[in-house]
Short mmCIF file of C-alpha atoms in Angstrom, two decimals:
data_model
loop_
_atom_site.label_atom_id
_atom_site.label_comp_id
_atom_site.label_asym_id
_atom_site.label_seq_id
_atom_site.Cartn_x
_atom_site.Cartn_y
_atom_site.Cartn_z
CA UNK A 1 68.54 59.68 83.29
CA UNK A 2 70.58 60.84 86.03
CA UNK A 3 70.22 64.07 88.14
CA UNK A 4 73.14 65.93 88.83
CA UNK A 5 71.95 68.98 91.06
CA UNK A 6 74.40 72.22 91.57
CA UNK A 7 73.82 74.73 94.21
CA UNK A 8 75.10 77.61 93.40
CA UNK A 9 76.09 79.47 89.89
CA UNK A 10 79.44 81.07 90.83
CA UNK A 11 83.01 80.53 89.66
CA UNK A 12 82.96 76.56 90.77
CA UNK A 13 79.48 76.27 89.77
CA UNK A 14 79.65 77.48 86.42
CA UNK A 15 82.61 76.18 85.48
CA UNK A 16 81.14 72.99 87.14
CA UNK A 17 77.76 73.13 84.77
CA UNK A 18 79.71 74.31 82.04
CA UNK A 19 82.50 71.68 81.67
CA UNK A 20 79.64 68.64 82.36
CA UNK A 21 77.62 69.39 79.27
CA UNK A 22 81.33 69.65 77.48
CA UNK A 23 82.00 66.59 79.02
CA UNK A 24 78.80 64.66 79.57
CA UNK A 25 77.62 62.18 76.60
CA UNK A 26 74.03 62.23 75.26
CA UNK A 27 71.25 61.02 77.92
CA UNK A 28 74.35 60.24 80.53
CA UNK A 29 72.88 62.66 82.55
CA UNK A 30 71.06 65.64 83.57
CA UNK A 31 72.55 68.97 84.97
CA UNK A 32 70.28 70.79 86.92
CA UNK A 33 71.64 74.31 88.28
CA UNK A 34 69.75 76.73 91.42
CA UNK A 35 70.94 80.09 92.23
CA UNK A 36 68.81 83.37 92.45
CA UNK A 37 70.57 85.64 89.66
CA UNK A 38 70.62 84.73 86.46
CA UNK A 39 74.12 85.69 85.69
CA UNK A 40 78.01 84.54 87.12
CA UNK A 41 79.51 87.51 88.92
CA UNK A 42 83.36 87.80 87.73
CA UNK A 43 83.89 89.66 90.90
CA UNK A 44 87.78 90.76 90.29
CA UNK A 45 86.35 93.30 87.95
CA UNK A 46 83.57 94.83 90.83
CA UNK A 47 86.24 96.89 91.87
CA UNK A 48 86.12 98.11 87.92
CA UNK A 49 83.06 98.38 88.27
CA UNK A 50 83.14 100.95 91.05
CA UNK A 51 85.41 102.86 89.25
CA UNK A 52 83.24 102.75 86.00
CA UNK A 53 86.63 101.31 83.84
CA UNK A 54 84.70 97.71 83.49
CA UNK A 55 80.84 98.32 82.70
CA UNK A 56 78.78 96.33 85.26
CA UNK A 57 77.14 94.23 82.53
CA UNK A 58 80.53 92.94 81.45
CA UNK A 59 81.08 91.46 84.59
CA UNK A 60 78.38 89.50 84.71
CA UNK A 61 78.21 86.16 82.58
CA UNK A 62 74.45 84.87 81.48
CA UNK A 63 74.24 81.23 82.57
CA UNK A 64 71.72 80.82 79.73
CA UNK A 65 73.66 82.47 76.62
CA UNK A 66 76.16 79.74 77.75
CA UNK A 67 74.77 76.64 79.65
CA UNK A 68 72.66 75.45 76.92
CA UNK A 69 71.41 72.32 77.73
CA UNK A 70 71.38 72.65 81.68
CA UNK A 71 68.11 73.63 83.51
CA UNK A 72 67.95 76.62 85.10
CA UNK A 73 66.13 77.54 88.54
CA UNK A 74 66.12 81.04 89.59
CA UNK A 75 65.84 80.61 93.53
CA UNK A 76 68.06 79.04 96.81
CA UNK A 77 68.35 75.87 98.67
CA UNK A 78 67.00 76.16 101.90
CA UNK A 79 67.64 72.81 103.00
CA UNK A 80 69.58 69.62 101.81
CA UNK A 81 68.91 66.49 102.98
CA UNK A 82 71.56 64.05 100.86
CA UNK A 83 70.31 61.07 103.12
CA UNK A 84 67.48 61.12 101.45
CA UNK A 85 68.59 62.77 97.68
CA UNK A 86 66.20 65.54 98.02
CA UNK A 87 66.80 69.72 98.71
CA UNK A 88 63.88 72.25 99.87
CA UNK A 89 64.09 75.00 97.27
CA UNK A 90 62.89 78.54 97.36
CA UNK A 91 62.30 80.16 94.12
CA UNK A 92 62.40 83.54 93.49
CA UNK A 93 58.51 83.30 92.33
CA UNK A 94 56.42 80.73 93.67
CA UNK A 95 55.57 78.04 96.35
CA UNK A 96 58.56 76.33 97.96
CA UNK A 97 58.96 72.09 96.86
CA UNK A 98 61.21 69.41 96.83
CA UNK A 99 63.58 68.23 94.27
CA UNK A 100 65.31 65.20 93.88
CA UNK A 101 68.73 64.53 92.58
CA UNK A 102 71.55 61.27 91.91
CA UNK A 103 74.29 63.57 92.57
CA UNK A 104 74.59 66.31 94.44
CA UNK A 105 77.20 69.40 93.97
CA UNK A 106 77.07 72.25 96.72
CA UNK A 107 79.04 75.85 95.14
CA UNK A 108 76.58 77.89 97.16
CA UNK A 109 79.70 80.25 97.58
CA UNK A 110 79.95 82.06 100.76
CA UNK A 111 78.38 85.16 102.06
CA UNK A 112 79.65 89.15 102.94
CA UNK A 113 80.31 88.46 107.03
CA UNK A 114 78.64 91.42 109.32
CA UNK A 115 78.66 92.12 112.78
CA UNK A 116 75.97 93.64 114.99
CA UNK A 117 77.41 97.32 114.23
CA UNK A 118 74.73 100.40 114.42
CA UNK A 119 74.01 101.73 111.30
CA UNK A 120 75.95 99.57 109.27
CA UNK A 121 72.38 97.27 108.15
CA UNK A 122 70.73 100.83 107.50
CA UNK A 123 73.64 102.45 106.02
CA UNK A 124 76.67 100.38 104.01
CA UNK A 125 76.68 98.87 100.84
CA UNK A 126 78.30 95.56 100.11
CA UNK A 127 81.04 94.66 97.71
CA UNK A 128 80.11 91.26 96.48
CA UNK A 129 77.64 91.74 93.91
CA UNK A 130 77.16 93.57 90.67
CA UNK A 131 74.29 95.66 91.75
CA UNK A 132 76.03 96.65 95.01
CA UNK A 133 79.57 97.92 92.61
CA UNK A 134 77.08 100.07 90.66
CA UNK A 135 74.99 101.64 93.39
CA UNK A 136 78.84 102.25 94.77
CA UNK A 137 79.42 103.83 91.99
CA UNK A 138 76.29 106.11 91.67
CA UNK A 139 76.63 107.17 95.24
CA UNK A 140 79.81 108.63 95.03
CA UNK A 141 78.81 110.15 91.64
CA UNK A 142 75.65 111.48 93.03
CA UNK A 143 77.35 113.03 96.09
CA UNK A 144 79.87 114.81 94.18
CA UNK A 145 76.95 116.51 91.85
CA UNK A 146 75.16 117.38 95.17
CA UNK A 147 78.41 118.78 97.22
CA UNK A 148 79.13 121.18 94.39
CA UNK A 149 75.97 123.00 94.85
CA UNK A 150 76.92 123.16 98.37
CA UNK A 151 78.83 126.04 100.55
CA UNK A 152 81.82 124.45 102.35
CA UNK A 153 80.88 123.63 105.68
CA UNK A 154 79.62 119.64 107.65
CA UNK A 155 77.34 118.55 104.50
CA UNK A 156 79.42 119.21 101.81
CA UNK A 157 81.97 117.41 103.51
CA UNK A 158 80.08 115.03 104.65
CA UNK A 159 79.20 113.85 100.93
CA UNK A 160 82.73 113.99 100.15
CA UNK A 161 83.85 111.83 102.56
CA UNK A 162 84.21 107.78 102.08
CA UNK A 163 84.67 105.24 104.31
CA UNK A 164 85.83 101.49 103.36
CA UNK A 165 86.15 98.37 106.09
CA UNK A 166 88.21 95.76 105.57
CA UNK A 167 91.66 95.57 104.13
CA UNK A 168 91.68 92.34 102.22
CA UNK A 169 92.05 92.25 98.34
CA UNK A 170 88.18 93.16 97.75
CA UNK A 171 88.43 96.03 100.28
CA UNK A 172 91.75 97.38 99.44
CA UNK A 173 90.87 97.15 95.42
CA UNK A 174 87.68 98.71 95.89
CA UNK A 175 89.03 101.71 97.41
CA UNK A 176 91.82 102.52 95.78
CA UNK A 177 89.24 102.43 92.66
CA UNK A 178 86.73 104.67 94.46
CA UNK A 179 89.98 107.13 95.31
CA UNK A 180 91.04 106.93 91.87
CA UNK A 181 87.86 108.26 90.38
CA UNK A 182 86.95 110.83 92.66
CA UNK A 183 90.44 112.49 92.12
CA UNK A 184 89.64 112.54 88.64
CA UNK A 185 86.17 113.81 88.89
CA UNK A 186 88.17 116.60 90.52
CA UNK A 187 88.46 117.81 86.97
CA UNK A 188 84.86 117.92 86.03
CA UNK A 189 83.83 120.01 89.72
CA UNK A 190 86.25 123.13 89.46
CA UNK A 191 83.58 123.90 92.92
CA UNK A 192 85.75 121.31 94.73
CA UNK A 193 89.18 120.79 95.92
CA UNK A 194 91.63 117.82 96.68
CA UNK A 195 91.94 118.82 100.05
CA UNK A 196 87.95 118.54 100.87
CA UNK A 197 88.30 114.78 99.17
CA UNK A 198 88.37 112.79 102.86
CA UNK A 199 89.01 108.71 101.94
CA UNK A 200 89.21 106.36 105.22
CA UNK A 201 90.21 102.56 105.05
CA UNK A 202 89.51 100.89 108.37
CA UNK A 203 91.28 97.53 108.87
CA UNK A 204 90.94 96.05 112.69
CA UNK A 205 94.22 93.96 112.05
CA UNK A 206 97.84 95.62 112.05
CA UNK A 207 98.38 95.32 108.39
CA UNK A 208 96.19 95.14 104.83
CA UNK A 209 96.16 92.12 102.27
CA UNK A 210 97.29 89.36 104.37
CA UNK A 211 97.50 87.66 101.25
CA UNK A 212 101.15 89.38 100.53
CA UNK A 213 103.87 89.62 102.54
CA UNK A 214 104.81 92.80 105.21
CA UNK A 215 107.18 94.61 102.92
CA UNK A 216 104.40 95.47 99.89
CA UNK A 217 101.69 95.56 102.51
CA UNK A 218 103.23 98.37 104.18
CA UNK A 219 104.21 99.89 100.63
CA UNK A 220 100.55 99.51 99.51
CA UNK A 221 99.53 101.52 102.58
CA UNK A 222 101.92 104.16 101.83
CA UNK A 223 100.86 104.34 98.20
CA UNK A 224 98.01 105.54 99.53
CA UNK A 225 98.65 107.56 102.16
CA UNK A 226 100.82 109.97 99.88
CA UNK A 227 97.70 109.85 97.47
CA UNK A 228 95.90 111.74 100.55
CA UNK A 229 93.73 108.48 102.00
CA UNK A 230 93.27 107.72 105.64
CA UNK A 231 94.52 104.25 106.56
CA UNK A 232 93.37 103.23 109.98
CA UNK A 233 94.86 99.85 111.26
CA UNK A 234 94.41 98.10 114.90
CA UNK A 235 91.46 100.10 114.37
CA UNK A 236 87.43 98.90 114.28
CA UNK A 237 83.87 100.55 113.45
CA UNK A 238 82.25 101.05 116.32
CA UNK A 239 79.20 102.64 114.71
CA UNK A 240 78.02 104.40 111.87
CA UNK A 241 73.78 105.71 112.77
CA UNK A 242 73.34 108.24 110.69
CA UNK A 243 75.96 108.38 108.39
CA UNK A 244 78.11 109.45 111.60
CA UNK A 245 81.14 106.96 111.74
CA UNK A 246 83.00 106.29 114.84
CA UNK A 247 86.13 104.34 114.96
CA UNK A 248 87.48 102.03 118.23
CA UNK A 249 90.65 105.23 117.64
CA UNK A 250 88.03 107.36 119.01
CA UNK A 251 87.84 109.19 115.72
CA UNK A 252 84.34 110.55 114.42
CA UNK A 253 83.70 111.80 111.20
CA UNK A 254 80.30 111.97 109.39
CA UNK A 255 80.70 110.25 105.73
CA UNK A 256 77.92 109.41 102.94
CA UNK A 257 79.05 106.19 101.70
CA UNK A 258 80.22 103.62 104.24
CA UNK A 259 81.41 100.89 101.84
CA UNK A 260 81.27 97.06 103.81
CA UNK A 261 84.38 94.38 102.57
CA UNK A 262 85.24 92.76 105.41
CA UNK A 263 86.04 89.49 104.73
CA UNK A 264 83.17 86.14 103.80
CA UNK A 265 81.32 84.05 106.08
CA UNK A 266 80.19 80.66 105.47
CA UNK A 267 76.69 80.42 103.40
CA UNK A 268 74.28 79.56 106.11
CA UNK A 269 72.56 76.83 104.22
CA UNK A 270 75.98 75.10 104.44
CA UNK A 271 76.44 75.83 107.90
CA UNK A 272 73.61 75.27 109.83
CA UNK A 273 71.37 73.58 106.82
CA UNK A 274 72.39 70.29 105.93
CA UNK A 275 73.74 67.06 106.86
CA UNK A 276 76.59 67.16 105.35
CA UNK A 277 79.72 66.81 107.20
CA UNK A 278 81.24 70.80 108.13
CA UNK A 279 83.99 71.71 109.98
CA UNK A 280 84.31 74.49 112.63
CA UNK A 281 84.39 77.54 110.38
CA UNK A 282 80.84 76.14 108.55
CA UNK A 283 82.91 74.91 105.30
CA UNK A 284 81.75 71.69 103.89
CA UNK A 285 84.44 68.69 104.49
CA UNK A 286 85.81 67.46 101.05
CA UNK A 287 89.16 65.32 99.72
CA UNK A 288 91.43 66.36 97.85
CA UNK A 289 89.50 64.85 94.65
CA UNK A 290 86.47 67.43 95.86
CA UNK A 291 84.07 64.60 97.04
CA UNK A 292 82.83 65.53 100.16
CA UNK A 293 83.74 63.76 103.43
CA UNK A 294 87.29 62.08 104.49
CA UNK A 295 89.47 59.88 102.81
CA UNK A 296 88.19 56.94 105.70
CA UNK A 297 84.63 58.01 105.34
CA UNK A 298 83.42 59.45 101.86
CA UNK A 299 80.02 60.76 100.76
CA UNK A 300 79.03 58.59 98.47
CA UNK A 301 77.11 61.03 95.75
CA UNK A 302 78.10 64.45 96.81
CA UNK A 303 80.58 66.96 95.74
CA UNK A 304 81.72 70.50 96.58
CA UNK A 305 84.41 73.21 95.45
CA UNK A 306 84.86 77.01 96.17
CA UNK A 307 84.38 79.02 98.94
CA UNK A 308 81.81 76.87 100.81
CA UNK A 309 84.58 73.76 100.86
CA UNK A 310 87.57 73.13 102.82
CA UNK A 311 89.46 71.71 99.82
CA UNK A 312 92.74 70.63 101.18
CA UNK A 313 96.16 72.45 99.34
CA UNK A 314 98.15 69.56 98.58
CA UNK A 315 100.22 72.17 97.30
CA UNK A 316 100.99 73.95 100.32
CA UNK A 317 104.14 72.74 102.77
CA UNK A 318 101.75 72.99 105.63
CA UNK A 319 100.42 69.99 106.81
CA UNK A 320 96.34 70.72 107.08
CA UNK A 321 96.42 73.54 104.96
CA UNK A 322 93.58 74.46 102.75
CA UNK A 323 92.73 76.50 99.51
CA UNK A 324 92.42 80.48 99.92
CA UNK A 325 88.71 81.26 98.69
CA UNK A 326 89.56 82.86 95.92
CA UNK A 327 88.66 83.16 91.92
CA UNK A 328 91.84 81.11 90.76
CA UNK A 329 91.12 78.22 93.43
CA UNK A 330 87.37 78.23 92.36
CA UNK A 331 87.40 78.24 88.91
CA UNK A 332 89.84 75.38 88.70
CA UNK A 333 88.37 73.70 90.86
CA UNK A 334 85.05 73.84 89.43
CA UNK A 335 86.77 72.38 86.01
CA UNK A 336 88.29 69.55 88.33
CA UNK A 337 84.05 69.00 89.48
CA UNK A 338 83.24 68.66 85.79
CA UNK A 339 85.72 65.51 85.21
CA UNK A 340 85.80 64.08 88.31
CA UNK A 341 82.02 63.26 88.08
CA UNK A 342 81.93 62.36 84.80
CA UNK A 343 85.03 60.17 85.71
CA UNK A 344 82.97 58.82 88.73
CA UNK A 345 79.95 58.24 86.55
CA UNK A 346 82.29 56.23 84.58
CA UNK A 347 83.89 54.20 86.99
CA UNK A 348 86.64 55.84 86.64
CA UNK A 349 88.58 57.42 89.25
CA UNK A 350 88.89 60.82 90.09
CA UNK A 351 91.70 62.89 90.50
CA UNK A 352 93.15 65.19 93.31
CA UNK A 353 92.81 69.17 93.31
CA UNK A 354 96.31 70.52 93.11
CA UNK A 355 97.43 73.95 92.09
CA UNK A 356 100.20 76.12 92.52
CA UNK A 357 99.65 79.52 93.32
CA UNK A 358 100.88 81.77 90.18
CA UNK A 359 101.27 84.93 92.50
CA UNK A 360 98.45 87.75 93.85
CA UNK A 361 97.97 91.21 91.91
CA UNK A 362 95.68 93.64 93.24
CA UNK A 363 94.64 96.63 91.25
CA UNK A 364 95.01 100.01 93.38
CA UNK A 365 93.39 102.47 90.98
CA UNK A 366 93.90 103.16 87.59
CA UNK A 367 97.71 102.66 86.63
CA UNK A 368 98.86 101.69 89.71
CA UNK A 369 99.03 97.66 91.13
CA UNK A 370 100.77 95.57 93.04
CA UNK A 371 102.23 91.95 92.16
CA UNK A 372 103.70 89.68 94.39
CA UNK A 373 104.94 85.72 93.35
CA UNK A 374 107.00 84.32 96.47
CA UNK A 375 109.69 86.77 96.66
CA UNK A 376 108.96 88.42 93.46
CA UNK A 377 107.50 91.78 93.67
CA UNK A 378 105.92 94.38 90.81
CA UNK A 379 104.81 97.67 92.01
CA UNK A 380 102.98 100.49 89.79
CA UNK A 381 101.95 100.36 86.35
CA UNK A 382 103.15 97.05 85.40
CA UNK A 383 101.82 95.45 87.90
CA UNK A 384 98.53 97.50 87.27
CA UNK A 385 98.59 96.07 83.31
CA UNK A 386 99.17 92.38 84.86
CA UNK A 387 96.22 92.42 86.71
CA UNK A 388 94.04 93.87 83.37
CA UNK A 389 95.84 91.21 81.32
CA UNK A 390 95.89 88.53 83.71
CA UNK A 391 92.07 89.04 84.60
CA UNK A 392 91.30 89.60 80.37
CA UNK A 393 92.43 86.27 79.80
CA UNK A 394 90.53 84.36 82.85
CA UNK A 395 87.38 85.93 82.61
CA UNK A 396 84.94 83.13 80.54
CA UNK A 397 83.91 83.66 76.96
CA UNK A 398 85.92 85.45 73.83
CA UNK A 399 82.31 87.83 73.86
CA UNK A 400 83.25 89.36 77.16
CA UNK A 401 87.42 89.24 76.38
CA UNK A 402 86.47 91.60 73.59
CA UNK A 403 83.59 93.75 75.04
CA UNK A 404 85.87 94.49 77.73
CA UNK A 405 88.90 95.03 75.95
CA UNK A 406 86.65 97.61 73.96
CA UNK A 407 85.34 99.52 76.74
CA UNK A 408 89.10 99.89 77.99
CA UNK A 409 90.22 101.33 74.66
CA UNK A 410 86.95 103.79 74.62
CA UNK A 411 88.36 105.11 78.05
CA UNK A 412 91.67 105.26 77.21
CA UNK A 413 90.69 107.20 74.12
CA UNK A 414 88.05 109.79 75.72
CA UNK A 415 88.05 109.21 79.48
CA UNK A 416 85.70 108.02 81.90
CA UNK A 417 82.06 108.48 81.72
CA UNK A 418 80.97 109.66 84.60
CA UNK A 419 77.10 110.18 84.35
CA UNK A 420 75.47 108.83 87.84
CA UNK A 421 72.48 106.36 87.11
CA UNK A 422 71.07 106.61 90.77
CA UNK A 423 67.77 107.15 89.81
CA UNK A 424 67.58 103.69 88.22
CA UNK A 425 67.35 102.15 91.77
CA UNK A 426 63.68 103.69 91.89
CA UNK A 427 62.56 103.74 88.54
CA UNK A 428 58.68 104.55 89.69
CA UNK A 429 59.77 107.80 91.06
CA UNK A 430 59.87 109.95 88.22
CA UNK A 431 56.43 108.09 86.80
CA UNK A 432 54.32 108.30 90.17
CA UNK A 433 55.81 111.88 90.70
CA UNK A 434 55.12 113.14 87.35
CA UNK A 435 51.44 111.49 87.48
CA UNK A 436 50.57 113.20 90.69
CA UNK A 437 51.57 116.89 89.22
CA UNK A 438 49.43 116.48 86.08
CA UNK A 439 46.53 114.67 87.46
CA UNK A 440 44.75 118.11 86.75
CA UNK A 441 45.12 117.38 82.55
CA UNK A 442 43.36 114.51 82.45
CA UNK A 443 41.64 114.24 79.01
CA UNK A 444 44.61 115.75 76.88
CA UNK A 445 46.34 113.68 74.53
CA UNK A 446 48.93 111.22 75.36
CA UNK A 447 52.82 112.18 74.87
CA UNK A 448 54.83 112.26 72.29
CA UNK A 449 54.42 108.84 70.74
CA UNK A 450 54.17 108.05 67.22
CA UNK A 451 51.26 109.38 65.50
CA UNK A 452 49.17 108.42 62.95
CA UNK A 453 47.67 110.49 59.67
#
């Protein structure tokens, strides 16, 4: 039977995986899938996440629940070799081997881009996972419990001050989240005040979310602006040891949660690990039908979609454009993967990627968004209720449509929740600490488990 290999579980991946066994007939073929969680991050809802209004589980789609007859590996491609059909893979447990595939699909997705900045590998957090939206979350919970029991003076401000880089969608959504929340924790902490609340957005190009035009760029930074944020454009970290941040403005400030969004780098097994053909940015070479390689020289065998592909956007008037990485390119594209290789299989022929844009809609807190479609624009709540709608419908699976839809009405109806969870990070803590303190008891009987007569 025949080996089709994906590498990667993403949006084009699992969508990929997912439309093959839909598609593929009985002992056609095998669908092997490696990536090192065991879950599909929806990341349009991390900034949710952050913000506690999506729970982090709902974001997160099990590749097993739904890729039922696809094997599984939990671990990375270190190497491929498609001139020979074979990868080097790393599991998350185990010795390293060799597998060998027919067909090869590469969705390794790309990876959060950092610079050689002090103190950003000791101190930021990421914004591309699930677990990094959650310990986002905690953090900023955590600080506010811990500046309340402070006097005013450098540490209490210190923990109420936030710092975000990068001002594309991902950056720009996560903070206005993170400064949506804190102003209503303000509620909760009658200790604190509005004015201590110190939010800075650091974006080293003149203008945020290149992805709309000037006019509601510039209105997006105002938004928040008059709802008391710092945004700093032409402006770049320059180092943040210590927690102390200073900016290329010549700005310092000491903050307690540097959050890092600025902007995706190609995945390095992609880049520098294969022999497939890459262009100059490290994206993998593919036609417009997603097979890799040119229309005068194809790779015979090998596919790739999302954000580790330069798919070309036969939709765009440029000439030599290609896709945005983004969730609406990747998922359809990873649908397109599913046909086209079961139309190759086939003999059939596959067809070309094409897709118009249907517009960009950032979320900027709770009730407030922004919606652009070519000259269309939607500021406020309605374009805040677009983006829940829009992203209700497009995340996979009526299960998570509903569980989220549920946990929106529970918050609507009583509020957010805002218990911190930080402790979960080290769950020995409490255990080892506890041990230590009552070593002197040993002999007594054991806790408060269920007894017998």
């Amino acid at each position: 039977m025949r080996e089709i290999l994906i590498v990667g579980g993403g949006y084009a991946g699992f969508y990929a995986a997912w439309g093959l066994e839909k598609t593929l007939r009985p002992g056609e073929a095998r669908v092997t899938v490696i990536d090192p969680r065991p879950y599909m991050t929806y990341q349009p809802f991390l900034p949710e996440v952050t913000a506690g209004s999506v729970e982090a589980r709902h974001a997160a789609v099990s590749m097993r629940r739904h890729l039922r007859t696809s094997r599984l590996i939990a671990g990375t491609v270190s190497q491929i070799r498609h001139a020979d059909r074979v990868v080097d893979v790393h599991p998350v447990s185990g010795a390293d081997y060799e597998l060998h595939y027919d067909t090869l699909v590469v969705t390794a997705g790309a990876v959060t881009r950092t610079f050689p900045i002090p103190g950003i590998a000791e101190h930021a957090i990421g914004l591309k996972h699930v677990e990094e939206a959650v310990a986002i979350r905690d953090r900023l919970l955590t600080a506010f419990d811990q500046a309340a029991s402070l006097p005013r003076g450098a540490e209490r401000q210190k923990l109420l001050t936030v710092v975000v880089v990068g001002g594309g969608f991902s950056g720009v959504e996560g903070f206005g989240e993170l400064l949506s929340l804190a102003t209503a924790m303000l509620k909760s902490y009658p200790e604190l005040s509005f004015e201590e609340l110190s939010f800075h957005l650091v974006e080293a190009r003149g203008r945020i979310l290149p992805e709309v035009s000037d006019k509601p760029g510039a209105w997006v930074v105002r938004s928040l602006e008059r709802r008391g944020a710092r945004v700093h454009l032409n402006t770049q970290l320059v180092s943040a040891e210590g927690g102390h941040v200073v900016l290329s403005s010549g700005e310092e400030f000491d903050s307690a949660l540097v959050v890092w969004a600025a902007g995706n780098a190609s995945n390095p097994v992609v880049h520098q690990h294969t022999d497939l053909p890459v262009d100059e940015r490290g994206l993998i070479i593919v036609r417009a039908d997603l097979r890799v390689g040119t229309n005068s020289h194809p790779i015979q065998d090998a596919w790739s979609a999302g954000d580790d592909a330069a798919v070309p956007d036969l939709a765009s008037p440029t000439e030599g454009a290609h896709t945005v990485p983004n969730a609406q390119h990747a998922v359809r594209q990873g649908k397109m993967l599913a046909k086209n290789i079961a139309a190759d299989l086939r003999g059939g022929t596959p067809r070309s990627y094409q897709h118009h844009s249907l517009g960009v809609v950032a979320t900027l807190g709770l009730g407030r968004g922004i919606f652009q479609y070519k000259k269309i624009v939607i500021k406020g709540l309605p374009a805040w209720l677009m983006h829940r709608g829009y992203h209700v419908l497009a995340v996979p699976t009526w299960e998570r449509k509903i569980r989220i839809l549920m946990i929106w009405l529970t918050a609507a109806l009583f509020g957010r929740d805002l218990v911190s969870l930080a402790a979960v990070q080290h769950p020995r803590d409490a255990f080892v600490g506890s041990g230590a303190a009552s070593s002197h008891i040993q002999g007594t009987s054991g806790g408060s488990g269920h007894g017998g007569a």
